[in-house]
Short mmCIF file of C-alpha atoms and ligand atoms in Angstrom, two decimals:
data_model
loop_
_atom_site.label_atom_id
_atom_site.label_comp_id
_atom_site.label_asym_id
_atom_site.label_seq_id
_atom_site.Cartn_x
_atom_site.Cartn_y
_atom_site.Cartn_z
CA MET W 1 -7.40 -13.91 -14.09
CA LEU W 2 -8.87 -12.79 -10.03
CA LYS W 3 -12.06 -13.80 -9.87
CA SER W 4 -13.35 -15.27 -7.31
CA THR W 5 -10.31 -13.68 -5.31
CA VAL W 6 -10.82 -11.27 -2.50
CA ALA W 7 -8.49 -8.14 -2.09
CA LEU W 8 -8.73 -5.38 0.71
CA VAL W 9 -6.58 -2.07 -0.23
CA THR W 10 -5.65 0.44 1.88
CA GLY W 11 -5.55 4.17 1.50
CA ALA W 12 -8.14 3.63 -1.65
CA SER W 13 -9.65 6.65 -1.25
CA SER W 14 -6.97 8.75 -3.37
CA GLY W 15 -3.32 7.82 -5.65
CA ILE W 16 -2.34 4.64 -6.31
CA GLY W 17 -4.18 2.72 -3.88
CA ALA W 18 -7.61 3.89 -5.78
CA ALA W 19 -6.22 3.09 -9.16
CA THR W 20 -4.62 -0.45 -7.65
CA ALA W 21 -8.32 -1.16 -6.50
CA ALA W 22 -9.74 -0.79 -9.91
CA ALA W 23 -6.88 -2.64 -11.70
CA LEU W 24 -7.62 -5.34 -9.54
CA ALA W 25 -11.27 -5.26 -9.38
CA ALA W 26 -11.47 -5.00 -13.74
CA GLN W 27 -9.35 -8.68 -12.60
CA GLY W 28 -12.28 -9.66 -10.99
CA ALA W 29 -11.89 -9.50 -7.57
CA ALA W 30 -14.10 -8.00 -5.05
CA VAL W 31 -12.24 -4.99 -3.57
CA ALA W 32 -12.33 -3.74 -0.45
CA LEU W 33 -11.62 -0.19 0.02
CA ALA W 34 -9.96 1.04 3.08
CA ALA W 35 -9.45 5.25 4.24
CA ARG W 36 -10.81 7.51 6.39
CA ARG W 37 -12.42 9.67 3.32
CA GLY W 38 -15.37 7.53 3.17
CA ASP W 39 -16.66 9.59 0.12
CA ARG W 40 -14.26 9.10 -2.05
CA LEU W 41 -14.47 6.00 -1.55
CA ASP W 42 -17.93 5.58 -1.70
CA ALA W 43 -17.40 7.03 -5.44
CA LEU W 44 -14.78 4.34 -5.90
CA ALA W 45 -16.82 1.52 -5.39
CA ALA W 46 -19.64 3.50 -7.36
CA ASP W 47 -17.38 3.33 -10.60
CA ILE W 48 -15.67 -0.24 -9.73
CA ARG W 49 -19.89 -1.92 -9.48
CA GLY W 50 -21.07 0.56 -12.57
CA GLN W 51 -18.32 -1.35 -14.57
CA GLY W 52 -20.14 -5.12 -12.74
CA GLY W 53 -17.31 -4.94 -10.40
CA THR W 54 -17.89 -6.14 -6.56
CA ALA W 55 -16.67 -3.61 -4.08
CA LEU W 56 -16.56 -3.13 -0.08
CA VAL W 57 -16.85 0.57 1.29
CA LEU W 58 -14.57 0.61 4.76
CA GLU W 59 -14.09 4.36 6.17
CA SER W 60 -11.49 3.48 8.36
CA ASP W 61 -8.38 5.13 10.45
CA ILE W 62 -5.56 2.61 10.13
CA THR W 63 -3.69 4.32 12.35
CA ASP W 64 -6.31 2.91 15.36
CA GLN W 65 -5.36 -0.91 16.01
CA GLN W 66 -9.27 -1.70 16.16
CA GLN W 67 -10.24 -0.14 13.19
CA ALA W 68 -7.19 -1.34 10.94
CA THR W 69 -8.15 -4.75 12.65
CA ASP W 70 -12.01 -4.66 11.99
CA ALA W 71 -11.14 -3.72 8.31
CA VAL W 72 -9.68 -6.90 7.83
CA GLU W 73 -12.44 -8.80 9.30
CA ARG W 74 -15.21 -6.79 7.73
CA THR W 75 -13.42 -7.61 4.90
CA VAL W 76 -13.90 -11.28 5.63
CA ALA W 77 -17.34 -11.12 7.18
CA GLU W 78 -18.54 -9.69 4.70
CA LEU W 79 -17.02 -10.57 0.80
CA GLY W 80 -15.90 -14.15 2.50
CA ARG W 81 -12.02 -14.47 2.04
CA LEU W 82 -8.51 -12.62 2.33
CA ASP W 83 -6.33 -13.26 -0.87
CA THR W 84 -4.57 -9.80 -1.25
CA LEU W 85 -3.68 -7.42 1.06
CA VAL W 86 -2.75 -4.44 -0.50
CA ASN W 87 -0.57 -2.11 1.67
CA ASN W 88 -0.81 0.82 0.41
CA ALA W 89 -2.04 3.94 2.44
CA GLY W 90 1.00 6.87 3.66
CA VAL W 91 2.34 9.52 4.24
CA MET W 92 5.67 11.76 2.92
CA LEU W 93 6.52 15.13 5.39
CA LEU W 94 9.58 15.87 4.48
CA GLY W 95 12.01 18.80 5.32
CA PRO W 96 14.82 19.24 8.17
CA ALA W 97 14.97 17.72 10.49
CA VAL W 98 16.22 19.69 12.79
CA GLY W 99 13.46 21.90 13.70
CA ALA W 100 10.68 19.34 12.37
CA PRO W 101 7.29 19.50 14.18
CA LEU W 102 7.83 15.80 16.27
CA SER W 103 3.77 15.88 14.96
CA GLU W 104 4.91 14.91 11.54
CA TRP W 105 7.33 11.99 12.71
CA GLN W 106 4.93 10.83 14.54
CA ARG W 107 1.92 11.04 11.31
CA MET W 108 4.05 9.13 9.91
CA VAL W 109 5.35 6.49 12.13
CA ASP W 110 1.80 5.84 13.14
CA LEU W 111 0.89 5.19 9.62
CA ASN W 112 3.43 4.38 7.58
CA VAL W 113 4.72 1.64 10.60
CA LEU W 114 2.05 0.57 12.88
CA GLY W 115 -1.02 1.57 10.52
CA LEU W 116 0.49 -1.12 7.83
CA LEU W 117 1.46 -3.38 10.78
CA TYR W 118 -2.02 -3.32 12.19
CA CYS W 119 -3.41 -4.26 9.33
CA ALA W 120 -0.16 -7.12 8.40
CA HIS W 121 -1.02 -8.15 11.58
CA ALA W 122 -4.59 -9.16 10.86
CA ALA W 123 -4.42 -10.49 7.77
CA VAL W 124 -1.92 -12.91 8.09
CA PRO W 125 -3.45 -15.72 9.33
CA HIS W 126 -6.92 -14.96 6.58
CA LEU W 127 -3.77 -15.08 4.05
CA LEU W 128 -2.46 -18.26 5.29
CA ARG W 129 -5.44 -19.83 5.19
CA ALA W 130 -6.76 -18.68 1.68
CA ALA W 131 -2.78 -19.92 0.29
CA GLN W 132 -4.00 -23.42 1.19
CA ASP W 133 -7.51 -23.40 1.04
CA SER W 134 -8.61 -21.28 -2.26
CA PRO W 135 -8.33 -22.70 -5.42
CA ARG W 136 -5.35 -20.17 -6.75
CA GLN W 137 -3.81 -21.58 -3.49
CA VAL W 138 -1.26 -19.02 -2.84
CA ALA W 139 -1.93 -15.21 -1.46
CA ASP W 140 -0.41 -12.00 -1.74
CA MET W 141 0.40 -8.50 0.67
CA VAL W 142 2.60 -5.98 -1.41
CA ASN W 143 3.97 -3.14 0.35
CA ILE W 144 3.97 -0.21 -0.68
CA SER W 145 7.60 1.23 -0.29
CA SER W 146 9.07 3.78 -2.28
CA VAL W 147 13.03 4.81 -3.91
CA ALA W 148 13.63 6.17 -0.23
CA GLY W 149 13.12 3.12 1.06
CA ARG W 150 15.89 2.20 -0.93
CA VAL W 151 18.65 5.47 -0.09
CA ALA W 152 18.22 7.86 2.89
CA ARG W 153 18.89 11.43 1.89
CA SER W 154 19.17 14.96 3.47
CA GLY W 155 15.38 16.24 4.64
CA SER W 156 13.81 13.30 4.32
CA GLY W 157 14.96 10.94 7.27
CA VAL W 158 11.66 9.79 9.34
CA TYR W 159 10.05 8.92 5.18
CA ASN W 160 13.22 7.42 5.04
CA LEU W 161 13.36 5.58 8.78
CA THR W 162 9.43 4.27 7.45
CA LYS W 163 10.61 3.29 4.45
CA HIS W 164 13.32 0.99 5.10
CA GLY W 165 11.44 -0.32 7.90
CA VAL W 166 8.45 -1.49 5.37
CA GLY W 167 11.04 -3.34 3.22
CA ALA W 168 12.84 -4.90 6.79
CA PHE W 169 9.99 -6.52 7.74
CA SER W 170 8.41 -7.76 4.23
CA GLU W 171 11.78 -9.21 3.55
CA SER W 172 11.60 -11.17 7.20
CA LEU W 173 7.74 -11.54 6.61
CA ARG W 174 8.58 -13.10 3.06
CA GLN W 175 11.12 -14.96 4.13
CA GLU W 176 8.77 -16.48 7.33
CA VAL W 177 6.12 -17.81 4.77
CA ALA W 178 6.95 -18.07 1.70
CA SER W 179 6.86 -22.08 1.94
CA ARG W 180 3.46 -21.28 2.81
CA TYR W 181 2.86 -19.61 -0.59
CA VAL W 182 2.01 -16.22 0.75
CA ARG W 183 3.99 -13.74 -1.17
CA VAL W 184 5.28 -10.45 -0.08
CA SER W 185 6.82 -8.51 -2.34
CA LEU W 186 7.29 -5.29 -2.07
CA VAL W 187 7.30 -1.80 -4.82
CA GLU W 188 9.23 0.55 -4.21
CA PRO W 189 7.09 3.79 -6.34
CA GLY W 190 9.12 7.14 -8.00
CA ALA W 191 8.00 9.75 -8.19
CA THR W 192 3.70 8.84 -9.07
CA ALA W 193 1.28 11.97 -9.48
CA THR W 194 -0.52 11.91 -6.58
CA GLU W 195 -1.95 13.79 -3.58
CA LEU W 196 0.92 12.45 -1.72
CA ALA W 197 2.91 16.36 -1.59
CA SER W 198 0.04 18.25 -0.67
CA HIS W 199 0.28 17.22 3.32
CA ASN W 200 3.18 19.18 3.14
CA ARG W 201 4.12 22.86 5.10
CA PRO W 202 3.90 25.23 2.55
CA GLU W 203 7.46 26.47 2.61
CA VAL W 204 8.18 22.71 2.86
CA LEU W 205 5.80 22.12 -0.57
CA ASP W 206 7.73 25.41 -2.16
CA SER W 207 11.09 23.62 -1.79
CA ILE W 208 10.36 19.93 -3.33
CA ARG W 209 7.98 21.72 -5.94
CA SER W 210 11.48 23.04 -7.28
CA GLN W 211 12.11 19.31 -7.54
CA PHE W 212 9.99 17.38 -9.06
CA GLY W 213 10.41 16.24 -12.48
CA GLN W 214 8.94 13.81 -14.53
CA THR W 215 5.97 11.83 -12.42
CA MET W 216 4.23 8.72 -13.49
CA ASP W 217 0.44 8.08 -13.03
CA ALA W 218 -0.88 6.27 -10.55
CA GLY W 219 -2.14 3.86 -13.19
CA ASP W 220 1.27 3.22 -13.88
CA ILE W 221 1.71 1.57 -10.18
CA ALA W 222 -1.05 -0.17 -10.05
CA ASP W 223 -0.26 -2.01 -13.21
CA ALA W 224 3.15 -3.27 -11.91
CA ILE W 225 0.99 -4.18 -8.29
CA THR W 226 -1.64 -5.81 -10.90
CA TYR W 227 1.13 -8.24 -12.80
CA ILE W 228 2.99 -9.57 -9.15
CA VAL W 229 -0.73 -10.36 -7.81
CA THR W 230 -1.38 -12.38 -10.89
CA ARG W 231 1.48 -14.56 -11.92
CA PRO W 232 1.16 -18.00 -10.99
CA ARG W 233 1.77 -19.14 -8.05
CA HIS W 234 5.51 -21.14 -8.39
CA VAL W 235 6.49 -17.05 -9.15
CA ALA W 236 6.78 -15.02 -6.56
CA VAL W 237 8.16 -11.16 -7.41
CA ASN W 238 9.71 -10.51 -4.08
CA GLU W 239 10.47 -6.38 -5.20
CA MET W 240 9.90 -4.13 -7.82
CA LEU W 241 11.41 -0.80 -8.03
CA ILE W 242 9.96 1.82 -10.27
CA ARG W 243 10.85 5.17 -11.70
CA PRO W 244 10.36 7.30 -14.23
CA THR W 245 12.55 6.92 -16.37
CA GLU W 246 14.33 10.77 -16.01
CA GLN W 247 14.49 9.90 -12.97
CA VAL W 248 18.11 10.10 -12.06
CA ARG W 249 17.74 9.73 -8.21
N1 LIG C 301 3.07 9.62 -4.84
C1 LIG C 301 4.51 9.36 -4.94
O1 LIG C 301 5.33 9.56 -5.80
C2 LIG C 301 5.02 7.80 -3.86
C3 LIG C 301 6.29 7.01 -4.50
C4 LIG C 301 6.45 6.17 -3.53
C5 LIG C 301 5.71 5.97 -2.40
N2 LIG C 301 4.56 6.89 -2.56
C6 LIG C 301 3.67 5.64 -1.61
O2 LIG C 301 2.63 5.15 -2.37
C7 LIG C 301 1.43 4.92 -1.19
C8 LIG C 301 0.18 6.15 -1.87
O3 LIG C 301 0.51 6.93 -2.04
P1 LIG C 301 -0.37 8.46 -2.84
O4 LIG C 301 1.12 8.79 -3.65
O5 LIG C 301 -0.77 7.46 -3.29
O6 LIG C 301 -0.41 9.36 -2.01
P2 LIG C 301 -2.13 9.33 -1.97
O7 LIG C 301 -2.85 9.94 -2.80
O8 LIG C 301 -2.01 10.77 -0.92
O9 LIG C 301 -2.75 8.42 -0.84
C9 LIG C 301 -2.58 8.05 0.45
C10 LIG C 301 -3.55 7.81 0.09
O10 LIG C 301 -3.70 7.38 1.45
C11 LIG C 301 -4.29 7.57 2.60
N3 LIG C 301 -4.33 7.34 4.66
C12 LIG C 301 -3.87 9.08 4.78
N4 LIG C 301 -3.83 8.06 5.94
C13 LIG C 301 -4.70 7.08 6.56
C14 LIG C 301 -4.98 6.72 7.65
N5 LIG C 301 -4.82 7.26 8.40
N6 LIG C 301 -5.60 5.37 7.53
C15 LIG C 301 -6.31 4.81 6.32
N7 LIG C 301 -6.11 5.76 5.23
C16 LIG C 301 -5.09 6.68 5.74
C17 LIG C 301 -5.59 8.20 2.80
O11 LIG C 301 -6.70 8.26 2.05
P3 LIG C 301 -7.60 9.46 3.45
O12 LIG C 301 -7.15 10.53 3.56
O13 LIG C 301 -8.14 9.08 2.63
O14 LIG C 301 -7.68 8.17 4.58
C18 LIG C 301 -5.25 7.93 0.60
O15 LIG C 301 -5.72 7.53 0.22
C19 LIG C 301 2.09 5.49 0.63
O16 LIG C 301 2.72 4.62 1.08
C20 LIG C 301 3.80 6.37 -0.48
O17 LIG C 301 4.19 6.88 0.48
C21 LIG C 301 4.02 7.18 -3.30
#
């Protein structure tokens, strides 16, 4: 369904991003894979190519504005266009705000907010062009938020801040570009088994482990993203909140 389209997925070296890139490639999209761990991207690109797909590896730290912009521009230069941007790269560093290392707050804002904005800023002109001149006449930006972008809780304040911000920006941009057929969608996953929690300090990890219940797989979220970007031109899925069935909060 995505034949002759081009998608850029940030955070494609693991978890939801890797699963999404593979899923979009399986639908026929040429995929650009952005993240810092080039070896992981190379392995995913080899898998995609092995199945007859097209993949471009972009070893990039998107908290650096130049690298984020370059990732978008190289996608267009080497794959010819940009129909779909999946703004997925993110980090979740939890724990009490009182006494938290400021560096953790900075990492979350730098990646979840600024990194996403750098990619969005560079991509919007290309998405507008794709919506105008591609056979499908529609383009997509899918921004990955979280249940944490809907509800704030003690112990996740800055992660909540970043994901609420992603939601606000997405809705505003959606209104701005809707009539030009760039669909801006927000995906809000609940607990999903990925590397995300592993970046927390050991004491924080111990306390969040005890709260882990049922989880989804990265592929479950990739399915949702694939559904969103394969809708007909006149259908825009604005927002999707997805929890494991047993997740209450
Ligand atoms: N897992 C969940 O339960 C869950 C729930 C709700 C929302 N989410 C959201 O889903 C998104 C994906 O997370 P995930 O769960 O799949 O976790 P993950 O496996 O840790 O993936 C995070 C991705 O972000 C990339 N990344 C980190 N720093 C980067 C940087 N500076 N520049 C470019 N890429 C960078 C990582 O690659 P490198 O380290 O190679 O750069 C990795 O590919 C995040 O936005 C997260 O907030 C996850």
